[in-house]
Coordinates of C-alpha atoms in Angstrom, one line a residue:
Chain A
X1 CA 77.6 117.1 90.0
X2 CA 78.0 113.2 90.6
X3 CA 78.5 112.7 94.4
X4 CA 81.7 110.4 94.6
X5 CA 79.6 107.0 95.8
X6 CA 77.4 107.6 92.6
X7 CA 80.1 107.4 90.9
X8 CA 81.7 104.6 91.9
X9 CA 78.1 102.5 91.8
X10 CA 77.8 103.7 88.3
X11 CA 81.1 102.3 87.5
X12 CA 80.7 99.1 88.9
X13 CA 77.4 98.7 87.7
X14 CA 78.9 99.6 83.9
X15 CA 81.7 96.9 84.9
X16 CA 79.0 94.1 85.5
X17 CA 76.9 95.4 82.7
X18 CA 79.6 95.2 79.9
X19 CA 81.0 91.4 82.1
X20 CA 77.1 90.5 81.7
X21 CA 77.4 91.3 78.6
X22 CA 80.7 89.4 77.2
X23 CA 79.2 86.4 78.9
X24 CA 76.0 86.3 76.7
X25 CA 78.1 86.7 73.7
X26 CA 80.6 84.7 74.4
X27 CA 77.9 82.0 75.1
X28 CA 76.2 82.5 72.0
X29 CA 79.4 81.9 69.7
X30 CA 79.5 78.8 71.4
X31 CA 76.2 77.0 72.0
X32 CA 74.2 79.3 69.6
X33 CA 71.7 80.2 71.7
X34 CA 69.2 83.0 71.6
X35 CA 68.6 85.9 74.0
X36 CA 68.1 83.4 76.6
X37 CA 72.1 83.8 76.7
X38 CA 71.6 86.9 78.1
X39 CA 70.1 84.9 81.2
X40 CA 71.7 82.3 81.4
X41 CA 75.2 83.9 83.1
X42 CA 73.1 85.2 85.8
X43 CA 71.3 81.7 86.5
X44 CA 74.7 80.0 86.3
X45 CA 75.9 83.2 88.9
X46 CA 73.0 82.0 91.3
X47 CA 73.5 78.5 91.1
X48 CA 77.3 79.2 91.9
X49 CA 76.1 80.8 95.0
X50 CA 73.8 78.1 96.8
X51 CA 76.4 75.6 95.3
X52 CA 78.0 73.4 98.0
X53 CA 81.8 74.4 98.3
X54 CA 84.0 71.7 97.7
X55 CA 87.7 72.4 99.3
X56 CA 91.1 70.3 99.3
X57 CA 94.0 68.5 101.5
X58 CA 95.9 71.2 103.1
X59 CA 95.3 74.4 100.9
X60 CA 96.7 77.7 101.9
X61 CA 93.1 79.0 102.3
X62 CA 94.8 82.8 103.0
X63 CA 96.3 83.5 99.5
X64 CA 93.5 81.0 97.8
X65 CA 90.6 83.4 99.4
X66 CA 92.6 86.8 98.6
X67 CA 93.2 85.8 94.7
X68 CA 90.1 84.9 94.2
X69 CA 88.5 88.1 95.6
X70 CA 91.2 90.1 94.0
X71 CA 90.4 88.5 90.0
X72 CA 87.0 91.2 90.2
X73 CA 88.7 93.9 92.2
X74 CA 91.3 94.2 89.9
X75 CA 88.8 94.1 87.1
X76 CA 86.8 96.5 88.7
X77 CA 89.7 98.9 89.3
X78 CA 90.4 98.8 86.1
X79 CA 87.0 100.5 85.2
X80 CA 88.1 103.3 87.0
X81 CA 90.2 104.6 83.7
X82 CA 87.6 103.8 81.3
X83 CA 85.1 106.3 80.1
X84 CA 81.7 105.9 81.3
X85 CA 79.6 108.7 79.3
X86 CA 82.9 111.1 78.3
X87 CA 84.5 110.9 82.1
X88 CA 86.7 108.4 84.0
X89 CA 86.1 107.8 88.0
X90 CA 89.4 108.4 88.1
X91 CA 91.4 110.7 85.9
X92 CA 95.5 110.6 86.3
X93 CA 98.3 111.9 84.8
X94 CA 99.2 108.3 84.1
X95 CA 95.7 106.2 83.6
X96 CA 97.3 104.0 80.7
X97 CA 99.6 102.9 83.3
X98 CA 97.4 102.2 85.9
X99 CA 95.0 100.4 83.7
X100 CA 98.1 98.3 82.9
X101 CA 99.3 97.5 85.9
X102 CA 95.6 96.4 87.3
X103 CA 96.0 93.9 84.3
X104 CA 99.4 93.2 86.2
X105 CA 98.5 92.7 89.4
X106 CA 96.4 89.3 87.9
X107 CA 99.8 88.0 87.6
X108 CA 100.0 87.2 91.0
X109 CA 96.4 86.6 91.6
X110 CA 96.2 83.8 89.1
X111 CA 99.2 82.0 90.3
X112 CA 97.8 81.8 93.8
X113 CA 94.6 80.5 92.5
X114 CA 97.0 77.6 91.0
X115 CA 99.0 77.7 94.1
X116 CA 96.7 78.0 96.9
X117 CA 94.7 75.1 96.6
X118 CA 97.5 72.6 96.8
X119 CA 96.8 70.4 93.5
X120 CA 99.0 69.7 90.6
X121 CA 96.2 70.6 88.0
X122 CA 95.8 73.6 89.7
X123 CA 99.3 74.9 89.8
X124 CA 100.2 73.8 86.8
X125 CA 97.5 76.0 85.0
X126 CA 99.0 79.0 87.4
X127 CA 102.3 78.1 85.7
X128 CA 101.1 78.5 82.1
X129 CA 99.4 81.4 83.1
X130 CA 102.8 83.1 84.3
X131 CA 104.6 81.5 80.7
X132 CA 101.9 83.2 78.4
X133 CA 102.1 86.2 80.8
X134 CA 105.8 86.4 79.9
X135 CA 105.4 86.4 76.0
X136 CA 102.5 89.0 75.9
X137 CA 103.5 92.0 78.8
X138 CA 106.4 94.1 76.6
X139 CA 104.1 93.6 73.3
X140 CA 101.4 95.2 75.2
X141 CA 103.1 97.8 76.7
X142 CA 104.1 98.9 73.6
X143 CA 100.9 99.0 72.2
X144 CA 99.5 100.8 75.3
X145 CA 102.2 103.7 75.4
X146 CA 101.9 103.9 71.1
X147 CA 98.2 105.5 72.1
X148 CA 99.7 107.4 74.8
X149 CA 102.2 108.6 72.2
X150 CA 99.8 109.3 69.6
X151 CA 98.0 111.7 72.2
X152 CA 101.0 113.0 74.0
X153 CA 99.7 112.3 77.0
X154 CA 98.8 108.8 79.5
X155 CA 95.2 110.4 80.1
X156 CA 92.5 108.3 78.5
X157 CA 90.1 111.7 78.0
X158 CA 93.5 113.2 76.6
X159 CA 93.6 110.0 74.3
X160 CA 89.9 110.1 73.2
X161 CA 90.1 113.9 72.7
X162 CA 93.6 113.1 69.9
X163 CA 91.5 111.4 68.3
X164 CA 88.6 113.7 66.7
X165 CA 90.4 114.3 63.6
X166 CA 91.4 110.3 63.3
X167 CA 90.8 107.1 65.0
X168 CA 94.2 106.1 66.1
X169 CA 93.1 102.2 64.7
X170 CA 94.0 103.8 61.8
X171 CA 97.6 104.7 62.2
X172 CA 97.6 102.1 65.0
X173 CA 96.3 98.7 63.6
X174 CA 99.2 96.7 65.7
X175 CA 98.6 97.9 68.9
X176 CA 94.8 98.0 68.7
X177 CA 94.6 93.7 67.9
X178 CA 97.9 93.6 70.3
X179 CA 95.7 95.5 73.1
X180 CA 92.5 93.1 72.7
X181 CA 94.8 89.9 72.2
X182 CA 96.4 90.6 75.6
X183 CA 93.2 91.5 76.8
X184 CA 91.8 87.5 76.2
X185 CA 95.3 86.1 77.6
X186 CA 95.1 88.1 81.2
X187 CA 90.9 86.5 80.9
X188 CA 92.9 83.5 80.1
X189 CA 90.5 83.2 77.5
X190 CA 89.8 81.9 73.6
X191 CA 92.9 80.9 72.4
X192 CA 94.6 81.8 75.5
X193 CA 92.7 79.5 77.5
X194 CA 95.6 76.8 78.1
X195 CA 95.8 77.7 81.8
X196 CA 92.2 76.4 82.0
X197 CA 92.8 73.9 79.6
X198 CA 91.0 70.7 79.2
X199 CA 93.8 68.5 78.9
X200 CA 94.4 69.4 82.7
X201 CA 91.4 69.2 84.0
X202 CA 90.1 72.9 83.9
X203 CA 93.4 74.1 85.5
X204 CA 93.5 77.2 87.5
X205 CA 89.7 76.9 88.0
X206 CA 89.8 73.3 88.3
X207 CA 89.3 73.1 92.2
X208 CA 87.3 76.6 92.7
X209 CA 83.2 75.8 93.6
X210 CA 80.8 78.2 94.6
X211 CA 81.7 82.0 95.6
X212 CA 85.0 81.1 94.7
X213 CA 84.2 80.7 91.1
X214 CA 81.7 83.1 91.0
X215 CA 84.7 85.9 91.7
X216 CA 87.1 84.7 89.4
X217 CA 84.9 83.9 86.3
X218 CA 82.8 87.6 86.6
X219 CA 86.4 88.9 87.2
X220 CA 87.3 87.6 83.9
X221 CA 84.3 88.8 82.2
X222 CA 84.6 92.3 83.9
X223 CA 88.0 92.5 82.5
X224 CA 87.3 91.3 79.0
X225 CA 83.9 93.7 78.8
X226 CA 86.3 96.7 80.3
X227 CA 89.2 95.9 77.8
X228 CA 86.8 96.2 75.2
X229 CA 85.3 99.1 76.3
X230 CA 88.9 100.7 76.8
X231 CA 89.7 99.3 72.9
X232 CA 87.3 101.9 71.9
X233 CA 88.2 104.7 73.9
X234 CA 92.0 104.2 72.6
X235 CA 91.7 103.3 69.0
X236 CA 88.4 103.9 67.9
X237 CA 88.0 107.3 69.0
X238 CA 85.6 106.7 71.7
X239 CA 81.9 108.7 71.6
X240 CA 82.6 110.7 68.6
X241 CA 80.4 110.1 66.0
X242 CA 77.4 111.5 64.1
X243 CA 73.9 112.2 64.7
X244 CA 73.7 110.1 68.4
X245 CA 75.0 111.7 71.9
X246 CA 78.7 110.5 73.2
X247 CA 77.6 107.8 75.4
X248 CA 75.6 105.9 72.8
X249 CA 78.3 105.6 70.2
X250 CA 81.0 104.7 73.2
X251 CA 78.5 102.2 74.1
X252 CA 77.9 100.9 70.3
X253 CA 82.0 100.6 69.8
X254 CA 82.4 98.8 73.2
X255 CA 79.5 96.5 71.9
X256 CA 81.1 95.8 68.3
X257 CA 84.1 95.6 69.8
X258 CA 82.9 92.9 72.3
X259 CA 81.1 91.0 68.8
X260 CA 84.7 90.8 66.9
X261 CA 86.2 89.7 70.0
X262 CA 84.0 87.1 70.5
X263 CA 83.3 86.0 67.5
X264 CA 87.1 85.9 66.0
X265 CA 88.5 84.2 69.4
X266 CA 86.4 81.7 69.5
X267 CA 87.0 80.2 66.5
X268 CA 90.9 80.2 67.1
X269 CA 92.9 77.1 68.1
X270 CA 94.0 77.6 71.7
X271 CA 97.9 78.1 71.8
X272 CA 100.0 76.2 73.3
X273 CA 101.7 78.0 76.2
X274 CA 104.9 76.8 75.1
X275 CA 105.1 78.2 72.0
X276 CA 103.8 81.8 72.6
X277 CA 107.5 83.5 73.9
X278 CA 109.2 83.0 70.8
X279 CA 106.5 83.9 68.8
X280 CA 106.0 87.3 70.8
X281 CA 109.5 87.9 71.2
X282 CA 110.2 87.0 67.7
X283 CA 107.3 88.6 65.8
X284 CA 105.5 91.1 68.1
X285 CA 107.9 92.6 70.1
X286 CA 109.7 94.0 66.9
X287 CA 106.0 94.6 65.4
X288 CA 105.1 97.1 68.5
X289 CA 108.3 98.8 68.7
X290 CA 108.2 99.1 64.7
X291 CA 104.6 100.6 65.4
X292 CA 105.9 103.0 68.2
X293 CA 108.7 103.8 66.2
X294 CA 105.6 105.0 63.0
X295 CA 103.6 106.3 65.3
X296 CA 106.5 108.2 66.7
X297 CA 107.5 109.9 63.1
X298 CA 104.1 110.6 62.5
X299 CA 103.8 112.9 65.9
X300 CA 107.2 115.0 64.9
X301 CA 105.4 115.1 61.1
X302 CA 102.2 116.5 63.4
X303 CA 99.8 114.0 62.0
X304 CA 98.2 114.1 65.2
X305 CA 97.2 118.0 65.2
Chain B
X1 CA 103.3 118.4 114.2
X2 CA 100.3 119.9 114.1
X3 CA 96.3 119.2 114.6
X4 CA 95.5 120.3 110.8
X5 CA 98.7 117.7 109.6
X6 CA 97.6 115.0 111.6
X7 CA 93.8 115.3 110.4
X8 CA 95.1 115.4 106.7
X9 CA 93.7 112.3 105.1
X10 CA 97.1 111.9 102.4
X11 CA 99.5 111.9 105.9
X12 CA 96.9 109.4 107.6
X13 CA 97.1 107.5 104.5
X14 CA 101.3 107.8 104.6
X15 CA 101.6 106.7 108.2
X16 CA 99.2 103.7 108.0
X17 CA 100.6 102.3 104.7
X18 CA 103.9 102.4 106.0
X19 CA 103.3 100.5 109.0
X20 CA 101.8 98.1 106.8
X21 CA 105.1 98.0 104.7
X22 CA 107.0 97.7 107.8
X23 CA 104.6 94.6 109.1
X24 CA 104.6 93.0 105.5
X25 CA 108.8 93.8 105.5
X26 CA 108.8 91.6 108.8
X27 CA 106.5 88.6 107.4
X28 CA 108.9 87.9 105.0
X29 CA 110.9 86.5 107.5
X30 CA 108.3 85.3 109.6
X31 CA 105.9 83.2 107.6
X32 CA 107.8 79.4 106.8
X33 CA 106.3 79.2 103.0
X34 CA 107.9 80.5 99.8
X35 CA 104.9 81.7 98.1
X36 CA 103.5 83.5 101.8
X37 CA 106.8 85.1 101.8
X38 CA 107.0 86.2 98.3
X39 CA 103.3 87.6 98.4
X40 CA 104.1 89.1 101.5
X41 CA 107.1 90.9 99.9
X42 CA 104.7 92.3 97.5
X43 CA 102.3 93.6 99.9
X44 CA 105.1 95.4 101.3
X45 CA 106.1 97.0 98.1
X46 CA 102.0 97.6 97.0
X47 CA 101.6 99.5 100.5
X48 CA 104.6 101.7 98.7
X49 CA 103.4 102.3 95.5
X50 CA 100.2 103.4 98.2
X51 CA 102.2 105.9 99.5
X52 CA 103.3 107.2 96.1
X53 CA 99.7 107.6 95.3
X54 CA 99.0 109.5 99.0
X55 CA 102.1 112.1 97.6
X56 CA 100.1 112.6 94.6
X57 CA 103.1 110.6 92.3
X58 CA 100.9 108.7 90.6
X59 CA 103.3 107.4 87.3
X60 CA 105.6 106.0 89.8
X61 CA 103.1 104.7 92.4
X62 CA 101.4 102.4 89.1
X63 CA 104.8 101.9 87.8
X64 CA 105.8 100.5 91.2
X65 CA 102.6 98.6 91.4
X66 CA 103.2 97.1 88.1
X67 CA 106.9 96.3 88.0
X68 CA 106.8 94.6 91.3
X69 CA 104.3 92.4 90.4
X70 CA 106.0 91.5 87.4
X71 CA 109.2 90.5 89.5
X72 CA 107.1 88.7 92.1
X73 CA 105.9 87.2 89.5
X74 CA 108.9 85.7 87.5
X75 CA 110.2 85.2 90.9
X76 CA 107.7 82.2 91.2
X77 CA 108.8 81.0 87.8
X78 CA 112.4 81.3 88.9
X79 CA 111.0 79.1 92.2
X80 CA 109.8 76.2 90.2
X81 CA 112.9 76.3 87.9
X82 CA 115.6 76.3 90.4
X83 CA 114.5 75.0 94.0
X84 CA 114.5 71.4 95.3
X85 CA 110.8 71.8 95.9
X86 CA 108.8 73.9 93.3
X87 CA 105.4 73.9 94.9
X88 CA 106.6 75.3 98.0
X89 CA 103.8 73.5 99.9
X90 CA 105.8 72.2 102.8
X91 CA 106.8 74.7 105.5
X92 CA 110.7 75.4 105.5
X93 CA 112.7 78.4 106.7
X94 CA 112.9 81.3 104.5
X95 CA 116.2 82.7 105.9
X96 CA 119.7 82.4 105.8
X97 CA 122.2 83.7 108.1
X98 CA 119.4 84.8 110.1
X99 CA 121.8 86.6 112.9
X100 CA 123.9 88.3 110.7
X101 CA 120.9 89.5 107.8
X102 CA 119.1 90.9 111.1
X103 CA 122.2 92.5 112.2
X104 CA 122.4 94.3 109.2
X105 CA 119.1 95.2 109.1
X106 CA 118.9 97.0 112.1
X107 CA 122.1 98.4 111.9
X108 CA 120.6 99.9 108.2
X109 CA 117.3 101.2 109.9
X110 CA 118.7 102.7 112.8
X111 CA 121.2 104.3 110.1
X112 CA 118.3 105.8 108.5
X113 CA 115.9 106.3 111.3
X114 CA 118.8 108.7 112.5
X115 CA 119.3 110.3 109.4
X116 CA 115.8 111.3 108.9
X117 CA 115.3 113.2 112.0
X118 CA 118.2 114.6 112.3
X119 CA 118.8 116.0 109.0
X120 CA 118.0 120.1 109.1
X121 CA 114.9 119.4 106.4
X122 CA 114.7 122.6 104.0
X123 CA 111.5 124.2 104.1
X124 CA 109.8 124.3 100.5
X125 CA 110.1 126.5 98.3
X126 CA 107.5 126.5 95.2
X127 CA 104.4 124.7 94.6
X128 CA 104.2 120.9 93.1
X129 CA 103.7 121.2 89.8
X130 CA 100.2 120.2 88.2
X131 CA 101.4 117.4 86.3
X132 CA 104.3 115.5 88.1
X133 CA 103.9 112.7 85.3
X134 CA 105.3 115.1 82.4
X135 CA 108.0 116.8 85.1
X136 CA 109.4 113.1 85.5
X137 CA 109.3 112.4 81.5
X138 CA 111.3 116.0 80.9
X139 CA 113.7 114.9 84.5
X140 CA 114.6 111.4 82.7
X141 CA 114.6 113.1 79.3
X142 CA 116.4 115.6 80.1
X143 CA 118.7 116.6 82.9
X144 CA 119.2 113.3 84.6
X145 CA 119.2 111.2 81.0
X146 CA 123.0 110.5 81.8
X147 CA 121.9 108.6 84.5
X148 CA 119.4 106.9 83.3
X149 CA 120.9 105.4 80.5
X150 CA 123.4 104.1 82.9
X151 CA 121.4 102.7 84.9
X152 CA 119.4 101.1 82.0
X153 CA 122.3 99.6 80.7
X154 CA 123.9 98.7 83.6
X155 CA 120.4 96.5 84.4
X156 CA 120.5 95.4 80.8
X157 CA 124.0 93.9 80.8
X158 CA 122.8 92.1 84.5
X159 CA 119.7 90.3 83.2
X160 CA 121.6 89.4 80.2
X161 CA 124.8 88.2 82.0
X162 CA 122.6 86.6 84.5
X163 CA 120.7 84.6 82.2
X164 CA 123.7 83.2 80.5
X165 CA 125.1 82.4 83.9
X166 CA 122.1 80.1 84.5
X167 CA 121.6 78.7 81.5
X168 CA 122.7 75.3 80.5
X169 CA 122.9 75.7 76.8
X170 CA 124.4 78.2 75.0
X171 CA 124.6 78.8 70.9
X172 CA 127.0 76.3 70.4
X173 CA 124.9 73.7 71.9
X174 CA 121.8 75.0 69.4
X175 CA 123.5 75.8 66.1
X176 CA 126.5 73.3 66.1
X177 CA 130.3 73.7 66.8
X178 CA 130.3 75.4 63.7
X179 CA 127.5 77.9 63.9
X180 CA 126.1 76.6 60.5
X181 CA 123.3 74.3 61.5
X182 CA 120.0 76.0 59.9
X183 CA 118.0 75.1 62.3
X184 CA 118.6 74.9 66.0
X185 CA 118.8 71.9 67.9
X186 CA 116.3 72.5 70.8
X187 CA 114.8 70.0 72.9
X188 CA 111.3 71.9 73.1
X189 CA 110.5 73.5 69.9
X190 CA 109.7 76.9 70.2
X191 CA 106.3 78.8 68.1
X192 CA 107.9 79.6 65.1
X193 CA 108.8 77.2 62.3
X194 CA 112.3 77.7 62.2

C-alpha cells in the first residue's frame, strides 16, 4: 500500500522527471547538443533562482504572482490522471475531463501573466494566447471524449485497459496528433509559440525574471512531458507490451512520444495566431467530429470488445 | 447538527468553500479593476466546482471548472474588443446601478436563505450510486433529453443571434450584393487559402 504523501511525491517527482526530460530534448533539436542537455535545464533552473528580479511600473503584482505559481500547479495537477506504473493518484469517474479542464484553467493563467505586469508586449502575447486558445479547445475536446468513447468510460485505467486488443492510434489517428498539437499550443510551444514570439519581444514571458520564470517555463515543460505521457496512455495502449513489466514500456511510449514531439515541432513554422480559427474551425473541427462520429460506429459494430 | 457532521471533512470542505464563494461573489463588486473583478468572478465559481467535488460530483465539478474558465476567458477577449480601455489597467468602477443591483441581490438571497431552512427537507431514501458520472450521461440521455435539447438550442440560437448582433459585417459585406464573389472580401485574411 502507497501511503497517500508517497503518492503524491512520486507524482510530482514523475512530473519534473518527464518536464526535465522534454527540456533536454527539446534543447537538443535545437542546439544539437549532447547529454550535457540533460544538465543544462537544471543549471539554467539555478541560475533563474539567484537571478536578480527585475519588476515594472505599476503591475498588479496579485494576479502576476498567482499565474505564475499556478502555470506548474496546473501542470502538476494534471499528473494526477496520468498513469504512473498502471495507477493514477487520482482515479475519477471523469479523469478525461479533469485533465482537460487543468489544460483550461491555463487560459486564465496565461492572460494574467500578459496582464499583470502592465506592458504592451506582455499583454499582447496573453492576447494571442487567448486567440490560438479559441481555435484549438472544441478540436480537442473531441479528440479527448473520442478515447473516452472508444473505452466507454472517462477513466484513464478504463481507457488503457480498452485498449489490449488495439491501440486506439489505430482507429483514432486524428485525435491522437489533435491531442499532442493542443498539447504544444496550451505550452505555447513549437509552432504555437506566437504568444512568446520574437517579433514581440518574448511576449508573455517577456517581463518574467527569476522565480517567476522558473514557475512558468517548468510549468510548461511539466505539461508538455505529462501530455506526452497521457498520449500514451490514450492512444498507444499505455504499458502493454511484450517481454518488459508495465512501467517500462509506459515509460518507453512517453519517451518516443516526447522524441516525435520534439523533433516534428521543432522544425515547423510557428503559426500565425491569426490564421489558426479558421483553419480549426474549418478543417479540424469537422475532422474530430468526423472521427467521433467513426469511432462512434465502430463501438455499436463492437470493435472495441 | 451533530458532532460526527461537523467533524466530517466533505461538510468542512462545503462550508469553507462556500464562504469563499460568498467573499469572491462580494469582490466582484468591490475591487475597481476589470481583470481583478473578472478573476475574482472565477474564484467564486472555482470554490463551486470545489464543492461539487466535496459532494463527490466530480463530471460536473471539472465541467464547471473548465466551462467557467473558458467564459472568463473569452470574457477578456470580449474586454479588449468592446471597452473604451482594453488593458483595464486604470482603476474605474465595476458597477452600474449600484443601489438597485444590491437591492436585488439581497432581496434574491434573503429569498433563498428563507427557502432553504424552511423547506420540510425529505430524508433520503437510497444510497448514491457508485458512479454518478454514468447516472448523469443516462439522466441527459435519457429522461430529461427533452430538456436538454432545449436548452442546447435555446443557448445555440443566443450565441449565434448574439454574434450577429455585434458584428459589423455580415455575408453581404464579404461575398458581394450578389452572393457570387468567389472569394470573400475580408480585411484580415483568414488560415485557409480561400
Amino acid at each position: 500500500m502507497w501511503g497517500l504523501w508517497t503518492a503524491v511525491g512520486l507524482v510530482v517527482a514523475a512530473g519534473l522527471g518527464l518536464g526535465l526530460v522534454f527540456a533536454a530534448a527539446d534543447r537538443v533539436a535545437l542546439t544539437g547538443a549532447g547529454p550535457k542537455a540533460l544538465v543544462e535545464p537544471v543549471r539554467s533552473a539555478l541560475r533563474s533562482l539567484l537571478e536578480q528580479r527585475r519588476t515594472t511600473l505599476a503591475p498588479d503584482r496579485l494576479l502576476w504572482r498567482t499565474a505564475c505559481a499556478a502555470v506548474p500547479v496546473l501542470a502538476l495537477l494534471s499528473m494526477a490522471v496520468v498513469p504512473v506504473g498502471d495507477r493514477t493518484l487520482l482515479s475519477t469517474s471523469a479523469d478525461l475531463v479533469w485533465f482537460n479542464a487543468m489544460e483550461a484553467l491555463l487560459w486564465a493563467a496565461v492572460w494574467l501573466i500578459g496582464w499583470g505586469p502592465n506592458a504592451v508586449h506582455s499583454l499582447v502575447g496573453g492576447y494571442r494566447f487567448l486567440a490560438q486558445g479559441v481555435a484549438y479547445e472544441l478540436p480537442l475536446m473531441f479528440a479527448i471524449i473520442t478515447a473516452g468513447l472508444g473505452a466507454g468510460s472517462l477513466r484513464t485505467t478504463d481507457v488503457v485497459a480498452a485498449q489490449s486488443d488495439l491501440w486506439f492510434v489505430v482507429t483514432m489517428p486524428v485525435a491522437f496528433v489533435v491531442f499532442l498539437g493542443s498539447a504544444a499550443a496550451f505550452a505555447f510551444w513549437g509552432p504555437f509559440a506566437a504568444p512568446a514570439g520574437a517579433d514581440i519581444a518574448g511576449g508573455v514571458l517577456s517581463e518574467l525574471s527569476g522565480v517567476e520564470r522558473l514557475l512558468v517555463e517548468a510549468g510548461r515543460v511539466v505539461l508538455l512531458g505529462a501530455s506526452a505521457a497521457m498520449a500514451a496512455a490514450l492512444f498507444l495502449g499505455g504499458g502493454s507490451g511484450p517481454w518488459l513489466p508495465d512501467p517500462v514500456w509506459q515509460l518507453l511510449k512517453t519517451l518516443l512520444v516526447t522524441a516525435v514531439l520534439v523533433g516534428v515541432g521543432r522544425r515547423l513554422p510557428v503559426l500565425r495566431p491569426d490564421r489558426a480559427v479558421e483553419l480549426a474551425w474549418m478543417v479540424l473541427v469537422p475532422a474530430t467530429l468526423l472521427q467521433a462520429l467513426v469511432v462512434a460506429l465502430l463501438v455499436l459494430a463492437g470493435a472495441y470488445g | 447538527m451533530n458532532d460526527t457532521l461537523l467533524s466530517d471533512p466533505a461538510v468542512i470542505a462545503v462550508v469553507v468553500l462556500g464562504a469563499v464563494s460568498v467573499g469572491s461573489g462580494i469582490a466582484v463588486f468591490v475591487v475597481d479593476s476589470m481583470a481583478r473583478a473578472t478573476f475574482a468572478l472565477l474564484v467564486s465559481f472555482l470554490a463551486i466546482a470545489g464543492v461539487l467535488l466535496a459532494l463527490d460530483l466530480v463530471y460536473l465539478a471539472v465541467v464547471t471548472a473548465l466551462m467557467m474558465t473558458i467564459e472568463m476567458a473569452i470574457m477578456a477577449v470580449f474586454m479588449i474588443m468592446f471597452m473604451m480601455n482594453p488593458a483595464g489597467l486604470m482603476p474605474m468602477t465595476m458597477v452600474h446601478n449600484g443601489r438597485g443591483s444590491a437591492a436585488v441581490g439581497f432581496v434574491a438571497f434573503v429569498a433563498l436563505t428563507v427557502g432553504i431552512w424552511t423547506t420540510d427537507w425529505p430524508s433520503r431514501r437510497g444510497q448514491p450510486p457508485a458512479d454518478t458520472t454514468r447516472q448523469l450521461g443516462e439522466a441527459i440521455m435519457g429522461s430529461h433529453m427533452l430538456v436538454m435539447l432545449v436548452v442546447g438550442i435555446g443557448l445555440f440560437a443566443t450565441i449565434l443571434s448574439g454574434t450577429i448582433l455585434a458584428t459589423g459585417r455580415g455575408r453581404y459585406d464579404r461575398f458581394g450584393a450578389d452572393l457570387r464573389a468567389t472569394r470573400p472580401d475580408d480585411p484580415t485574411p483568414g488560415g485557409l487559402p480561400r
